[in-house]
CSV table of C-alpha atoms in Angstrom, one decimal:
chain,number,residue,atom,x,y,z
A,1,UNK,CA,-86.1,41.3,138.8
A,2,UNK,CA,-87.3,38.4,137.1
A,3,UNK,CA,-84.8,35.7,136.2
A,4,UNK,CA,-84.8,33.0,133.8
A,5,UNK,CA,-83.2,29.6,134.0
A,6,UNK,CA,-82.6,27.1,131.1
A,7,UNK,CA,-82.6,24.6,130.8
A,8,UNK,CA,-85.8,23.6,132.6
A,9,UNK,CA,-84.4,19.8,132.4
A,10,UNK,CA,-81.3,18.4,131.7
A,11,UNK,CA,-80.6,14.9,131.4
A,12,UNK,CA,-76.9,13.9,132.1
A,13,UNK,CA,-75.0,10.6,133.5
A,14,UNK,CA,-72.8,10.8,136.5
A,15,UNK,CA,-69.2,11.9,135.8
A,16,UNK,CA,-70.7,14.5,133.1
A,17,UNK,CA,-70.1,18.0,133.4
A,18,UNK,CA,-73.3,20.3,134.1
A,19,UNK,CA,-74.1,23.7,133.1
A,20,UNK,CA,-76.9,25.6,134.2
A,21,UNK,CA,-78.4,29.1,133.5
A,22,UNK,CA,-79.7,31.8,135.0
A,23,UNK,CA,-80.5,35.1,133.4
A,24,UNK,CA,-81.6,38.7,135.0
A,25,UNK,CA,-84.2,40.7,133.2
A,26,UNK,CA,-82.2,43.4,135.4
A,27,UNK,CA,-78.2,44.1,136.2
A,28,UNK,CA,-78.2,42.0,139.5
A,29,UNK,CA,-76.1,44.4,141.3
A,30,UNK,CA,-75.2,42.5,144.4
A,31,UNK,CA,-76.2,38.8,145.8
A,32,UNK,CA,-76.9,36.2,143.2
A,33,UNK,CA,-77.3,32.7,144.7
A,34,UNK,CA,-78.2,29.0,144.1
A,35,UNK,CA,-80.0,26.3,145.9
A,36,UNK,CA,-80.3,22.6,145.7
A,37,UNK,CA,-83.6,20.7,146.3
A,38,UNK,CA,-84.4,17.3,146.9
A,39,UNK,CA,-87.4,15.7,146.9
A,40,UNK,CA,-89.3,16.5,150.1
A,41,UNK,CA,-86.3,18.4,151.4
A,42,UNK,CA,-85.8,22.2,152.3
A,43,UNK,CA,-83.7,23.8,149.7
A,44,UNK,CA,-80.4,24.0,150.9
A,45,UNK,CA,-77.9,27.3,149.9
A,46,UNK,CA,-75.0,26.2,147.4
A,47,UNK,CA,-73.2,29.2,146.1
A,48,UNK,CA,-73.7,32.8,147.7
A,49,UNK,CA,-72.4,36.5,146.0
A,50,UNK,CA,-72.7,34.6,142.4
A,51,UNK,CA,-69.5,32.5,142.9
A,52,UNK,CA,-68.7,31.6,146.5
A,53,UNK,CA,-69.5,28.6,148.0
A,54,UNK,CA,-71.4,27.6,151.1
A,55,UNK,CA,-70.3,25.9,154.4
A,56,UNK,CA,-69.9,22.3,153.7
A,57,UNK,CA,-70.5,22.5,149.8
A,58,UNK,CA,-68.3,20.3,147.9
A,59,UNK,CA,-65.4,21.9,144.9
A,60,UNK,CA,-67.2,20.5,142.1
A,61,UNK,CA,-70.3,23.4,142.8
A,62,UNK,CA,-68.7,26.7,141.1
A,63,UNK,CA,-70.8,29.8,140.3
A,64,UNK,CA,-69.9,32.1,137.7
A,65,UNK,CA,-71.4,35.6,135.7
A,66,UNK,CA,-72.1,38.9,136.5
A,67,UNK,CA,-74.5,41.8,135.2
A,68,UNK,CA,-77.4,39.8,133.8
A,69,UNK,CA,-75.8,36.4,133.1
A,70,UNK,CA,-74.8,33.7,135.8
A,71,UNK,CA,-74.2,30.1,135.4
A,72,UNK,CA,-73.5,27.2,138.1
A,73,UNK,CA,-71.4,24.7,137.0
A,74,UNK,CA,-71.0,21.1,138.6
A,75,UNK,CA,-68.0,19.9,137.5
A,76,UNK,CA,-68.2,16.0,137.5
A,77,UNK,CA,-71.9,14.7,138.6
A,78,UNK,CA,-72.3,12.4,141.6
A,79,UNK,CA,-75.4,10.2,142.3
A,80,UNK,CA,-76.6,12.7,145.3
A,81,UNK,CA,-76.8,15.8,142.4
A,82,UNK,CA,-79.4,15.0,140.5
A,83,UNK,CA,-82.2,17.5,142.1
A,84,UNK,CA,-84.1,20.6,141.4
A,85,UNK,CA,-81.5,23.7,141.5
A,86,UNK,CA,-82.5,27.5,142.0
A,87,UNK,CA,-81.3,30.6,141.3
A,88,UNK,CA,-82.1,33.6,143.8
A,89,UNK,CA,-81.3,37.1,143.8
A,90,UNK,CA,-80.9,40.0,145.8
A,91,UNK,CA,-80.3,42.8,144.5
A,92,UNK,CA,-83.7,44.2,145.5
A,93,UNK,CA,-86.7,42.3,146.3
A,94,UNK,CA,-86.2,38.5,146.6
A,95,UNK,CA,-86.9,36.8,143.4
A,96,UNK,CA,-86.2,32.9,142.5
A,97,UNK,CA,-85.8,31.6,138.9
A,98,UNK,CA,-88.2,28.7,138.1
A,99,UNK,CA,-85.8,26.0,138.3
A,100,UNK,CA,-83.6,23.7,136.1
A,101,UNK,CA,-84.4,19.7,137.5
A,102,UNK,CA,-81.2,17.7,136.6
A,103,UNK,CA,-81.9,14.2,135.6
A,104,UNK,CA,-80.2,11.2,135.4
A,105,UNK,CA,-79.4,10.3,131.6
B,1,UNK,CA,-76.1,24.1,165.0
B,2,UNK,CA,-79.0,26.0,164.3
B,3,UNK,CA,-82.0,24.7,163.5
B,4,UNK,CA,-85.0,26.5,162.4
B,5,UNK,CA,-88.3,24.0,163.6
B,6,UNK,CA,-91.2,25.1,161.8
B,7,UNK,CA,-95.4,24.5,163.1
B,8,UNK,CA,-97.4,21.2,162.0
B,9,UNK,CA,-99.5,20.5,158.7
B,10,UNK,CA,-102.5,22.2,159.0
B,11,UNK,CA,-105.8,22.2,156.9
B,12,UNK,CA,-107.9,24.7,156.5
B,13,UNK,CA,-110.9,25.6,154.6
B,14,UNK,CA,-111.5,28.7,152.2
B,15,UNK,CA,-111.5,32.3,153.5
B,16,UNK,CA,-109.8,31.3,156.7
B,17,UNK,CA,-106.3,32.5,158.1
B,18,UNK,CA,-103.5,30.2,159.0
B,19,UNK,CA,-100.3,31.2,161.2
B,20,UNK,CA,-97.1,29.3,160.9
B,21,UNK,CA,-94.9,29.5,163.4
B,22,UNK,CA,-90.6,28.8,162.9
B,23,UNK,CA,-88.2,28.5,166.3
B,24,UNK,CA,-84.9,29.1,165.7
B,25,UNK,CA,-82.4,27.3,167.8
B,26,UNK,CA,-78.4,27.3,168.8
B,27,UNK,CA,-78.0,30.5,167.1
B,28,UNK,CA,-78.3,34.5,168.0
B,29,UNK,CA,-82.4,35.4,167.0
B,30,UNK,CA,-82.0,39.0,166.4
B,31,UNK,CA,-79.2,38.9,164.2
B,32,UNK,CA,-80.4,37.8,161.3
B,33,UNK,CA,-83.4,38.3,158.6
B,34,UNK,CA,-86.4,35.6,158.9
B,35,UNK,CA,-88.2,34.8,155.6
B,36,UNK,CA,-91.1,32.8,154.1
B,37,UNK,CA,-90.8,31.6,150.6
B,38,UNK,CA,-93.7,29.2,149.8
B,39,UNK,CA,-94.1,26.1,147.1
B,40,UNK,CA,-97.1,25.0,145.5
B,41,UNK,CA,-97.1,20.9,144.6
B,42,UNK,CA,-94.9,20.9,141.6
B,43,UNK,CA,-93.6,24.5,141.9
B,44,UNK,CA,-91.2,26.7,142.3
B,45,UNK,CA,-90.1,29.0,145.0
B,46,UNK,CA,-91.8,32.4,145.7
B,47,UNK,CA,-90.8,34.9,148.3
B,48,UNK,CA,-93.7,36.2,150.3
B,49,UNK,CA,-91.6,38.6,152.7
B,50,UNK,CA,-89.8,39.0,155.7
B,51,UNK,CA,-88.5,40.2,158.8
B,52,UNK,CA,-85.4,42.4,160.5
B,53,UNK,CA,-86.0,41.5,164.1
B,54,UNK,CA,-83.4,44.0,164.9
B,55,UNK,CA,-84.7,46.6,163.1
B,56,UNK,CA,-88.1,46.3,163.4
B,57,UNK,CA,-88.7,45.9,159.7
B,58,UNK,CA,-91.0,43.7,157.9
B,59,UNK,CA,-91.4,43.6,153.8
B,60,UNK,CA,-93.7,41.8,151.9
B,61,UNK,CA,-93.9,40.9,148.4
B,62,UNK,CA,-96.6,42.7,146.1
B,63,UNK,CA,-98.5,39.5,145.5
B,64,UNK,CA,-99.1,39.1,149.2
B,65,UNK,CA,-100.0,42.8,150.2
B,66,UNK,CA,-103.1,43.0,152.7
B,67,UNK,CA,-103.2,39.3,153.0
B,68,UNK,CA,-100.3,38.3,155.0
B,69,UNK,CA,-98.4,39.4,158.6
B,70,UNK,CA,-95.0,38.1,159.4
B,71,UNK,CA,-93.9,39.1,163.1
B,72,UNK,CA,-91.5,38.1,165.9
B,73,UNK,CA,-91.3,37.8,169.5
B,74,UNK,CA,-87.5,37.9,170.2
B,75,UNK,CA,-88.1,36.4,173.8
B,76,UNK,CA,-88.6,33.0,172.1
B,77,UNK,CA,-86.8,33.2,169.3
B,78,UNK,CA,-89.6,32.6,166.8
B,79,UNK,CA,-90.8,33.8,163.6
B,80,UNK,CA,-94.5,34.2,162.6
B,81,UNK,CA,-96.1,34.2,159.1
B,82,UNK,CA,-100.1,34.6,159.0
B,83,UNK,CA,-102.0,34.0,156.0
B,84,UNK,CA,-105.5,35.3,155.7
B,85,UNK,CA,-108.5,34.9,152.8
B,86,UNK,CA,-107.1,31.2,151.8
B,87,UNK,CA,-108.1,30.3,148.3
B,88,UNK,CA,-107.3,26.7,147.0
B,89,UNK,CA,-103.9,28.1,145.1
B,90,UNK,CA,-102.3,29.0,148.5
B,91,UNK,CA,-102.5,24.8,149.5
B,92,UNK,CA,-98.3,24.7,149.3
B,93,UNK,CA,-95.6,24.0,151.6
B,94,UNK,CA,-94.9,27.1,153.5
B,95,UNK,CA,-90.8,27.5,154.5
B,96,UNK,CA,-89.4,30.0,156.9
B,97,UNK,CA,-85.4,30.6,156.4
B,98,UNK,CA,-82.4,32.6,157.7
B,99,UNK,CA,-81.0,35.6,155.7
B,100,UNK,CA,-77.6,36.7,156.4
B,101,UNK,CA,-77.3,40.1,155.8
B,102,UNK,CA,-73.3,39.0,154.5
B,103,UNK,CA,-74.3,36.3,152.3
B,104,UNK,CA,-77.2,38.0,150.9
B,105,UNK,CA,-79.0,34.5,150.9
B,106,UNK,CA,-80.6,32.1,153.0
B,107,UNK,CA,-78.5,29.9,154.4
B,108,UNK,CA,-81.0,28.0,156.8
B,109,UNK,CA,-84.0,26.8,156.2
B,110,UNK,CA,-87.2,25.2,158.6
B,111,UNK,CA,-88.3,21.4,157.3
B,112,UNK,CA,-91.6,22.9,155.9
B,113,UNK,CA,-94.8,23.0,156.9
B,114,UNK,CA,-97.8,21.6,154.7
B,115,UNK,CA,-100.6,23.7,154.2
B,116,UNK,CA,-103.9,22.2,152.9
B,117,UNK,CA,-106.6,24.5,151.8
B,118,UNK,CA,-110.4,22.5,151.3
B,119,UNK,CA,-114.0,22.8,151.8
């Protein structure tokens, strides 16, 4: 399953609202997640079975879709957010999108 | 809290093999799925495979077929990933993480470990 994610930038300032894409060339059945990476970091897991979210992972992280569409929304930016962000499924083998890098506006 | 502690940089020249090694610590080993996903400067993330300790299983992505062995030894808790044939493209930072079977993702990852390919 190949998937998609636009946009591959997005420029926002703090206290915006971000929306990011991630689209299956398949039905992702089961297991659609999304990771946060920092520069010289390890990603780390955000949001797990398309909408739940991860031990320690703030409220303003929400994950959203189903079938072939799934979005991550951050609801009000902080300074720590701007970063690389992933999309991950699996449904069958593991596959990653190619990344959306938020940037500050 | 568990930690997943990967092996050094390395450097290797081309046509050689390189094996990475990734402890895990605080947590239950056999429980859980062990992956690599590597990253080339600048790029994404690609899956090359991974192990059920418990089951005995290993999968490995297409792309890798023939070239690459991930094993475990339970006793120390410690995932293996070899590489073998390195070109110049496989230079990346290689990551092992944890899959829970629940989550269906990984929810731990190992800090990295840099691998230089060069003649």
């Amino acid at each position: 399953i190949v998937l998609t994610q636009s946009p591959a930038t997005l420029s926002l300032s703090p206290g915006e609202r971000a929306t990011l894409s991630c689209r299956a060339s398949q039905t992702v059945t089961t297991y659609l997640a999304w990771y946060q990476q920092k520069p010289g970091q390890a990603p780390r897991l955000l949001i797990y079975d398309t909408s739940k979210r991860a031990t320690g992972i703030p409220a303003r992280f929400s994950g959203s879709g189903s079938g072939t569409d799934f979005t991550l929304t951050i609801s009000s930016l902080e300074p720590e957010d701007f970063a690389v962000y992933y999309c991950h499924q699996r449904s069958n083998w593991p596959t990653f999108g190619q990344g959306t890098r938020l940037d500050i506006k | 809290q568990v930690q997943l502690v990967q092996s050094g940089p390395e450097v290797k020249k081309p046509g050689s093999s390189v094996k990475v090694s990734c402890q895990a610590s605080g947590g239950t080993f056999n429980n859980y799925g062990f992956s690599w996903v590597r990253q080339a400067p600048g790029q994404g993330l690609e899956w090359m495979g991974g192990i059920f300790p418990i089951f005995g299983s290993v999968f490995y992505a297409q792309n890798f077929q023939g070239r690459v062995t991930i094993s475990a030894d339970e006793s120390t808790s410690t995932a293996y990933m070899e590489l073998r044939s390195l070109r110049s493209d496989d230079a990346a930072v290689y990551y092992c993480a944890r899959e829970r079977g629940d989550l269906g993702a990984f929810d731990i990852w190992g800090q990295g470990t840099l691998v230089s390919v060069s003649s």
